[in-house]
GROMACS .gro file of C-alpha atoms in nm:
model
  279
    1UNK     CA    1  -0.781  -7.011  -1.197
    2UNK     CA    2  -0.875  -7.189  -1.524
    3UNK     CA    3  -1.127  -7.406  -1.340
    4UNK     CA    4  -1.282  -7.093  -1.194
    5UNK     CA    5  -1.324  -6.941  -1.539
    6UNK     CA    6  -1.493  -7.263  -1.649
    7UNK     CA    7  -1.716  -7.250  -1.341
    8UNK     CA    8  -1.829  -6.897  -1.428
    9UNK     CA    9  -1.895  -7.003  -1.786
   10UNK     CA   10  -2.098  -7.300  -1.660
   11UNK     CA   11  -2.313  -7.068  -1.448
   12UNK     CA   12  -2.360  -6.828  -1.737
   13UNK     CA   13  -2.473  -7.115  -1.959
   14UNK     CA   14  -2.807  -7.079  -1.778
   15UNK     CA   15  -2.874  -6.787  -2.005
   16UNK     CA   16  -3.219  -6.633  -1.978
   17UNK     CA   17  -3.356  -6.288  -1.908
   18UNK     CA   18  -3.527  -6.385  -1.577
   19UNK     CA   19  -3.207  -6.544  -1.440
   20UNK     CA   20  -2.999  -6.243  -1.543
   21UNK     CA   21  -3.252  -6.004  -1.389
   22UNK     CA   22  -3.262  -6.207  -1.067
   23UNK     CA   23  -2.883  -6.202  -1.030
   24UNK     CA   24  -2.866  -5.830  -1.099
   25UNK     CA   25  -3.137  -5.776  -0.837
   26UNK     CA   26  -2.941  -5.982  -0.585
   27UNK     CA   27  -2.616  -5.800  -0.650
   28UNK     CA   28  -2.794  -5.463  -0.618
   29UNK     CA   29  -2.851  -5.549  -0.251
   30UNK     CA   30  -2.479  -5.496  -0.205
   31UNK     CA   31  -2.458  -5.160  -0.380
   32UNK     CA   32  -2.393  -4.836  -0.194
   33UNK     CA   33  -2.742  -4.699  -0.269
   34UNK     CA   34  -2.906  -4.985  -0.080
   35UNK     CA   35  -2.699  -4.924   0.233
   36UNK     CA   36  -2.745  -4.547   0.218
   37UNK     CA   37  -3.122  -4.589   0.210
   38UNK     CA   38  -3.127  -4.857   0.479
   39UNK     CA   39  -2.908  -4.661   0.720
   40UNK     CA   40  -3.105  -4.343   0.651
   41UNK     CA   41  -3.417  -4.525   0.766
   42UNK     CA   42  -3.250  -4.696   1.060
   43UNK     CA   43  -3.108  -4.380   1.217
   44UNK     CA   44  -3.449  -4.211   1.245
   45UNK     CA   45  -3.687  -4.496   1.336
   46UNK     CA   46  -3.477  -4.762   1.511
   47UNK     CA   47  -3.317  -4.753   1.858
   48UNK     CA   48  -2.995  -4.552   1.856
   49UNK     CA   49  -2.791  -4.842   1.994
   50UNK     CA   50  -2.887  -5.062   1.698
   51UNK     CA   51  -2.801  -4.796   1.439
   52UNK     CA   52  -2.469  -4.711   1.603
   53UNK     CA   53  -2.354  -5.072   1.625
   54UNK     CA   54  -2.481  -5.159   1.278
   55UNK     CA   55  -2.316  -4.860   1.110
   56UNK     CA   56  -1.978  -4.914   1.275
   57UNK     CA   57  -1.991  -5.285   1.195
   58UNK     CA   58  -2.060  -5.218   0.826
   59UNK     CA   59  -1.787  -4.955   0.801
   60UNK     CA   60  -1.541  -5.186   0.976
   61UNK     CA   61  -1.627  -5.460   0.727
   62UNK     CA   62  -1.572  -5.231   0.429
   63UNK     CA   63  -1.235  -5.122   0.569
   64UNK     CA   64  -1.123  -5.482   0.623
   65UNK     CA   65  -1.233  -5.586   0.274
   66UNK     CA   66  -1.065  -5.291   0.107
   67UNK     CA   67  -0.735  -5.349   0.286
   68UNK     CA   68  -0.741  -5.718   0.188
   69UNK     CA   69  -0.805  -5.628  -0.176
   70UNK     CA   70  -0.507  -5.393  -0.170
   71UNK     CA   71  -0.291  -5.672  -0.027
   72UNK     CA   72  -0.386  -5.943  -0.278
   73UNK     CA   73  -0.438  -5.721  -0.586
   74UNK     CA   74  -0.626  -5.993  -0.772
   75UNK     CA   75  -0.777  -5.876  -1.103
   76UNK     CA   76  -1.139  -5.953  -1.178
   77UNK     CA   77  -1.233  -6.244  -1.407
   78UNK     CA   78  -1.337  -6.019  -1.694
   79UNK     CA   79  -0.984  -5.879  -1.710
   80UNK     CA   80  -0.875  -6.221  -1.838
   81UNK     CA   81  -1.194  -6.286  -2.035
   82UNK     CA   82  -1.398  -5.973  -2.120
   83UNK     CA   83  -1.690  -6.187  -2.243
   84UNK     CA   84  -1.764  -6.289  -1.883
   85UNK     CA   85  -1.864  -5.941  -1.768
   86UNK     CA   86  -2.240  -5.898  -1.727
   87UNK     CA   87  -2.229  -5.619  -1.468
   88UNK     CA   88  -2.015  -5.311  -1.404
   89UNK     CA   89  -1.748  -5.346  -1.135
   90UNK     CA   90  -1.428  -5.165  -1.040
   91UNK     CA   91  -1.128  -5.239  -0.825
   92UNK     CA   92  -0.979  -5.572  -0.731
   93UNK     CA   93  -1.148  -5.907  -0.690
   94UNK     CA   94  -1.028  -6.089  -0.375
   95UNK     CA   95  -1.216  -6.118  -0.146
   96UNK     CA   96  -1.567  -6.037  -0.267
   97UNK     CA   97  -1.693  -5.726  -0.089
   98UNK     CA   98  -2.057  -5.799  -0.171
   99UNK     CA   99  -2.030  -6.149  -0.024
  100UNK     CA  100  -1.848  -6.030   0.287
  101UNK     CA  101  -2.088  -5.744   0.356
  102UNK     CA  102  -2.388  -5.969   0.286
  103UNK     CA  103  -2.283  -6.204   0.567
  104UNK     CA  104  -2.230  -5.912   0.805
  105UNK     CA  105  -2.543  -5.720   0.708
  106UNK     CA  106  -2.794  -6.003   0.695
  107UNK     CA  107  -2.618  -6.196   0.969
  108UNK     CA  108  -2.646  -5.906   1.212
  109UNK     CA  109  -3.009  -5.848   1.118
  110UNK     CA  110  -3.085  -6.217   1.177
  111UNK     CA  111  -2.913  -6.196   1.516
  112UNK     CA  112  -3.106  -5.882   1.609
  113UNK     CA  113  -3.451  -5.999   1.492
  114UNK     CA  114  -3.412  -6.361   1.610
  115UNK     CA  115  -3.694  -6.505   1.406
  116UNK     CA  116  -3.655  -6.847   1.241
  117UNK     CA  117  -3.821  -6.757   0.911
  118UNK     CA  118  -3.636  -6.428   0.888
  119UNK     CA  119  -3.308  -6.606   0.960
  120UNK     CA  120  -3.373  -6.849   0.673
  121UNK     CA  121  -3.443  -6.552   0.444
  122UNK     CA  122  -3.118  -6.385   0.554
  123UNK     CA  123  -2.918  -6.702   0.488
  124UNK     CA  124  -3.075  -6.732   0.143
  125UNK     CA  125  -2.985  -6.371   0.061
  126UNK     CA  126  -2.624  -6.425   0.172
  127UNK     CA  127  -2.607  -6.725  -0.061
  128UNK     CA  128  -2.774  -6.564  -0.363
  129UNK     CA  129  -2.581  -6.237  -0.336
  130UNK     CA  130  -2.253  -6.428  -0.340
  131UNK     CA  131  -2.356  -6.651  -0.630
  132UNK     CA  132  -2.477  -6.349  -0.826
  133UNK     CA  133  -2.127  -6.200  -0.819
  134UNK     CA  134  -1.987  -6.511  -0.985
  135UNK     CA  135  -2.275  -6.541  -1.233
  136UNK     CA  136  -2.226  -6.180  -1.342
  137UNK     CA  137  -1.857  -6.245  -1.406
  138UNK     CA  138  -1.718  -5.995  -1.156
  139UNK     CA  139  -1.580  -6.246  -0.903
  140UNK     CA  140  -1.416  -6.586  -0.900
  141UNK     CA  141  -1.578  -6.858  -0.684
  142UNK     CA  142  -1.286  -6.837  -0.439
  143UNK     CA  143  -1.348  -6.462  -0.407
  144UNK     CA  144  -1.701  -6.534  -0.294
  145UNK     CA  145  -1.600  -6.814  -0.055
  146UNK     CA  146  -1.333  -6.593   0.102
  147UNK     CA  147  -1.583  -6.307   0.128
  148UNK     CA  148  -1.831  -6.524   0.315
  149UNK     CA  149  -1.551  -6.640   0.546
  150UNK     CA  150  -1.427  -6.287   0.618
  151UNK     CA  151  -1.784  -6.178   0.686
  152UNK     CA  152  -1.807  -6.446   0.955
  153UNK     CA  153  -1.472  -6.332   1.095
  154UNK     CA  154  -1.591  -5.970   1.114
  155UNK     CA  155  -1.910  -6.075   1.290
  156UNK     CA  156  -1.715  -6.290   1.535
  157UNK     CA  157  -1.473  -6.006   1.610
  158UNK     CA  158  -1.763  -5.769   1.665
  159UNK     CA  159  -1.943  -5.995   1.911
  160UNK     CA  160  -1.618  -6.081   2.092
  161UNK     CA  161  -1.520  -5.716   2.138
  162UNK     CA  162  -1.848  -5.557   2.247
  163UNK     CA  163  -1.740  -5.522   2.610
  164UNK     CA  164  -1.415  -5.357   2.504
  165UNK     CA  165  -1.588  -5.097   2.286
  166UNK     CA  166  -1.839  -5.014   2.558
  167UNK     CA  167  -1.563  -4.966   2.814
  168UNK     CA  168  -1.322  -4.768   2.597
  169UNK     CA  169  -1.555  -4.613   2.338
  170UNK     CA  170  -1.434  -4.254   2.389
  171UNK     CA  171  -1.064  -4.339   2.364
  172UNK     CA  172  -1.131  -4.568   2.068
  173UNK     CA  173  -1.334  -4.299   1.890
  174UNK     CA  174  -1.052  -4.045   1.922
  175UNK     CA  175  -0.802  -4.302   1.795
  176UNK     CA  176  -1.016  -4.383   1.491
  177UNK     CA  177  -1.069  -4.016   1.401
  178UNK     CA  178  -0.695  -3.942   1.415
  179UNK     CA  179  -0.606  -4.264   1.231
  180UNK     CA  180  -0.862  -4.194   0.959
  181UNK     CA  181  -0.738  -3.839   0.904
  182UNK     CA  182  -0.382  -3.969   0.868
  183UNK     CA  183  -0.476  -4.268   0.651
  184UNK     CA  184  -0.664  -4.062   0.395
  185UNK     CA  185  -0.334  -3.892   0.307
  186UNK     CA  186  -0.171  -4.222   0.211
  187UNK     CA  187  -0.445  -4.454   0.078
  188UNK     CA  188  -0.625  -4.372  -0.245
  189UNK     CA  189  -0.855  -4.667  -0.310
  190UNK     CA  190  -1.211  -4.636  -0.436
  191UNK     CA  191  -1.378  -4.757  -0.115
  192UNK     CA  192  -1.126  -4.695   0.163
  193UNK     CA  193  -1.145  -4.315   0.155
  194UNK     CA  194  -1.530  -4.301   0.167
  195UNK     CA  195  -1.534  -4.562   0.445
  196UNK     CA  196  -1.286  -4.359   0.652
  197UNK     CA  197  -1.491  -4.045   0.591
  198UNK     CA  198  -1.808  -4.225   0.691
  199UNK     CA  199  -1.638  -4.350   1.007
  200UNK     CA  200  -1.535  -3.999   1.110
  201UNK     CA  201  -1.879  -3.858   1.026
  202UNK     CA  202  -2.049  -4.124   1.237
  203UNK     CA  203  -1.817  -4.066   1.533
  204UNK     CA  204  -1.873  -3.690   1.521
  205UNK     CA  205  -2.248  -3.741   1.480
  206UNK     CA  206  -2.264  -3.974   1.780
  207UNK     CA  207  -2.068  -3.725   1.991
  208UNK     CA  208  -2.296  -3.436   1.895
  209UNK     CA  209  -2.602  -3.652   1.953
  210UNK     CA  210  -2.483  -3.738   2.303
  211UNK     CA  211  -2.457  -3.366   2.378
  212UNK     CA  212  -2.749  -3.213   2.193
  213UNK     CA  213  -3.000  -3.481   2.089
  214UNK     CA  214  -3.280  -3.625   2.297
  215UNK     CA  215  -3.383  -3.897   2.053
  216UNK     CA  216  -3.719  -4.066   2.098
  217UNK     CA  217  -3.894  -4.319   1.879
  218UNK     CA  218  -4.192  -4.193   1.681
  219UNK     CA  219  -4.538  -4.247   1.828
  220UNK     CA  220  -4.726  -4.294   1.500
  221UNK     CA  221  -4.687  -4.451   1.156
  222UNK     CA  222  -4.737  -4.116   0.987
  223UNK     CA  223  -4.450  -3.966   1.185
  224UNK     CA  224  -4.227  -4.260   1.098
  225UNK     CA  225  -4.307  -4.208   0.730
  226UNK     CA  226  -4.223  -3.838   0.761
  227UNK     CA  227  -3.895  -3.918   0.935
  228UNK     CA  228  -3.801  -4.171   0.669
  229UNK     CA  229  -3.879  -3.927   0.387
  230UNK     CA  230  -3.677  -3.645   0.546
  231UNK     CA  231  -3.377  -3.868   0.615
  232UNK     CA  232  -3.367  -4.039   0.274
  233UNK     CA  233  -3.417  -3.715   0.079
  234UNK     CA  234  -3.138  -3.546   0.273
  235UNK     CA  235  -2.904  -3.839   0.225
  236UNK     CA  236  -2.967  -3.867  -0.149
  237UNK     CA  237  -2.932  -3.491  -0.198
  238UNK     CA  238  -2.597  -3.494  -0.021
  239UNK     CA  239  -2.483  -3.801  -0.211
  240UNK     CA  240  -2.576  -3.694  -0.564
  241UNK     CA  241  -2.498  -3.322  -0.522
  242UNK     CA  242  -2.158  -3.409  -0.379
  243UNK     CA  243  -2.080  -3.635  -0.674
  244UNK     CA  244  -2.211  -3.387  -0.931
  245UNK     CA  245  -2.078  -3.049  -0.819
  246UNK     CA  246  -1.747  -3.111  -0.642
  247UNK     CA  247  -1.412  -3.243  -0.769
  248UNK     CA  248  -1.347  -3.607  -0.686
  249UNK     CA  249  -1.022  -3.563  -0.495
  250UNK     CA  250  -0.958  -3.798  -0.202
  251UNK     CA  251  -1.008  -3.526   0.057
  252UNK     CA  252  -1.333  -3.410  -0.102
  253UNK     CA  253  -1.461  -3.769  -0.112
  254UNK     CA  254  -1.358  -3.809   0.252
  255UNK     CA  255  -1.551  -3.497   0.356
  256UNK     CA  256  -1.842  -3.595   0.130
  257UNK     CA  257  -1.905  -3.925   0.307
  258UNK     CA  258  -1.832  -3.774   0.647
  259UNK     CA  259  -2.113  -3.525   0.586
  260UNK     CA  260  -2.351  -3.799   0.468
  261UNK     CA  261  -2.297  -4.004   0.784
  262UNK     CA  262  -2.308  -3.691   1.000
  263UNK     CA  263  -2.647  -3.617   0.847
  264UNK     CA  264  -2.771  -3.969   0.915
  265UNK     CA  265  -2.640  -4.000   1.270
  266UNK     CA  266  -2.713  -3.650   1.402
  267UNK     CA  267  -2.866  -3.392   1.172
  268UNK     CA  268  -3.160  -3.598   1.041
  269UNK     CA  269  -3.257  -3.736   1.387
  270UNK     CA  270  -3.221  -3.385   1.532
  271UNK     CA  271  -3.451  -3.243   1.265
  272UNK     CA  272  -3.701  -3.524   1.322
  273UNK     CA  273  -3.701  -3.477   1.699
  274UNK     CA  274  -3.776  -3.108   1.713
  275UNK     CA  275  -4.047  -3.020   1.959
  276UNK     CA  276  -4.379  -3.130   1.820
  277UNK     CA  277  -4.237  -3.363   1.555
  278UNK     CA  278  -4.368  -3.670   1.738
  279UNK     CA  279  -4.726  -3.547   1.752
   0.00000   0.00000   0.00000
């Protein structure tokens, strides 16, 4: 651990406003606001299959990371040396959630797009997001390395299990809903409860969409812009109003994120696909 503190201090010796701003910008790509906006856009303008797989993969990754943090209980570097902290962070340190999710998020996008230049960009973002967490003093280098590794593991598990999910998706969905409802009574971590709520909201949204939604891609740029605006505004209203006006008990947080993902996966696409909305 002492060498890791020295490593962080060595990184922070490159002390300039542009470098600090760059690292904060990189780390912001792993904040909840970024993913809320991205998924809000994806659910209303991208193919449903992509959004479903991407959302479940991200939620699975968050759940894995949160469970690992609760197992290892490693404090963040600034707990030992408060002078290292250059960015706000809560919870435990190992493994780095930003690094793990960066590999999953940008790795899946690179796989889906399959463009050489875009893949290079995605790899660079994975690297810089991880490094930014160490530069800002919120993660040890080994946190970042383990986060990258676990991101690769999550991607590998996802690709290896696609046939299973497609064959048993209904049974699996019921299992996850029941397990999430039980788990929220026993686990009280900052990220696990919202992730479980988001998982349940997505499952319910996908079920309702299968019954009541005839989703079609927009036929014009103007309609895509309208869809994006409607979806993002609804998501942000739900997110900020829920945080502002309701008590932050575990069950309320669970329902809060379930409603946000239900909006993204069913209500927003349904609103955007009303008769005449594609004209």
